[in-house]
Amino acid sequence: MVYAVVRAGGRQEKVEVGTIVVLDRQAAKVGDKIELPAVLFVDGDNVTTDADKLAKVTVTAEVLGEERGPKIVIQKFKNKTGYKKRQGHRQDLTRVKVTGIK
């Protein structure tokens, strides 16, 4: 079993060939190929964490589309002062499919 742990934005994701992953917004268009930096590479019983060896590992992915995350409501309230503030946020995301790990 071959898989890798890649750094994607502020998170790390475990990926295999054919895995569909939702990442933070990537500067790529639909159909483009992107490379993700590997943090850990597992090939059967061999586990690679050395930075020099990981520099040779390439994880390629194809951009499937862009989407937005769920709505997050931020509310601030101060008691007895009449202060209320309401704000919303939706994170921009990119859906990618891993096409190769070499």
C-alpha positions as semicolon CSV with decimal commas, in nm:
position;residue;x (nm);y (nm);z (nm)
1;M;0,000;0,000;0,000
2;V;0,143;0,333;-0,109
3;Y;0,026;0,657;0,047
4;A;0,161;0,997;0,145
5;V;0,082;1,270;0,393
6;V;0,087;1,607;0,216
7;R;0,088;1,964;0,341
8;A;-0,213;2,153;0,211
9;G;-0,257;2,503;0,347
10;G;-0,242;2,488;0,726
11;R;-0,339;2,120;0,743
12;Q;-0,199;1,781;0,650
13;E;-0,396;1,525;0,452
14;K;-0,337;1,152;0,402
15;V;-0,372;1,075;0,030
16;E;-0,354;0,775;-0,203
17;V;-0,386;0,763;-0,581
18;G;-0,750;0,831;-0,668
19;T;-0,832;1,008;-0,340
20;I;-1,051;1,319;-0,367
21;V;-0,952;1,586;-0,113
22;V;-1,094;1,929;-0,031
23;L;-0,812;2,181;0,031
24;D;-0,787;2,551;0,103
25;R;-0,815;2,764;-0,213
26;Q;-0,538;2,685;-0,462
27;A;-0,431;2,928;-0,734
28;A;-0,522;2,692;-1,020
29;K;-0,808;2,653;-1,265
30;V;-1,031;2,352;-1,320
31;G;-0,837;2,078;-1,502
32;D;-0,492;2,208;-1,402
33;K;-0,231;1,980;-1,248
34;I;-0,077;2,085;-0,916
35;E;0,198;1,938;-0,699
36;L;0,158;1,897;-0,325
37;P;0,462;1,880;-0,092
38;A;0,497;1,548;0,091
39;V;0,558;1,537;0,467
40;L;0,558;1,156;0,498
41;F;0,577;0,878;0,236
42;V;0,487;0,513;0,300
43;D;0,565;0,241;0,043
44;G;0,474;-0,094;0,194
45;D;0,699;-0,136;0,497
46;N;0,928;0,157;0,408
47;V;0,842;0,483;0,586
48;T;1,021;0,796;0,464
49;T;1,036;1,112;0,677
50;D;1,380;1,244;0,576
51;A;1,352;1,587;0,411
52;D;1,617;1,511;0,146
53;K;1,438;1,195;0,035
54;L;1,095;1,362;0,051
55;A;1,219;1,632;-0,188
56;K;1,231;1,361;-0,456
57;V;0,873;1,246;-0,386
58;T;0,614;1,415;-0,608
59;V;0,242;1,405;-0,537
60;T;0,043;1,529;-0,835
61;A;-0,324;1,620;-0,829
62;E;-0,585;1,744;-1,075
63;V;-0,816;2,031;-0,983
64;L;-1,181;1,921;-1,007
65;G;-1,348;2,244;-0,902
66;E;-1,385;2,529;-0,659
67;E;-1,645;2,549;-0,385
68;R;-1,726;2,726;-0,062
69;G;-1,737;2,582;0,287
70;P;-2,026;2,598;0,531
71;K;-2,143;2,929;0,673
72;I;-1,985;3,015;1,007
73;V;-2,168;3,273;1,220
74;I;-1,957;3,489;1,450
75;Q;-2,146;3,676;1,723
76;K;-2,005;3,913;1,982
77;F;-2,208;4,039;2,276
78;K;-2,133;4,256;2,578
79;N;-2,379;4,239;2,861
80;K;-2,552;4,562;2,981
81;T;-2,388;4,786;2,719
82;G;-2,605;4,722;2,415
83;Y;-2,305;4,602;2,212
84;K;-2,393;4,332;1,962
85;K;-2,202;4,239;1,648
86;R;-2,285;3,966;1,400
87;Q;-2,058;3,851;1,121
88;G;-2,050;3,556;0,882
89;H;-1,776;3,373;0,693
90;R;-1,752;3,108;0,421
91;Q;-1,409;2,963;0,340
92;D;-1,304;2,929;-0,025
93;L;-1,205;2,569;-0,102
94;T;-1,066;2,366;-0,391
95;R;-1,157;2,001;-0,462
96;V;-0,867;1,798;-0,608
97;K;-0,812;1,436;-0,712
98;V;-0,471;1,278;-0,652
99;T;-0,344;1,131;-0,980
100;G;0,003;1,009;-0,889
101;I;0,261;0,952;-0,616
102;K;0,619;0,896;-0,737
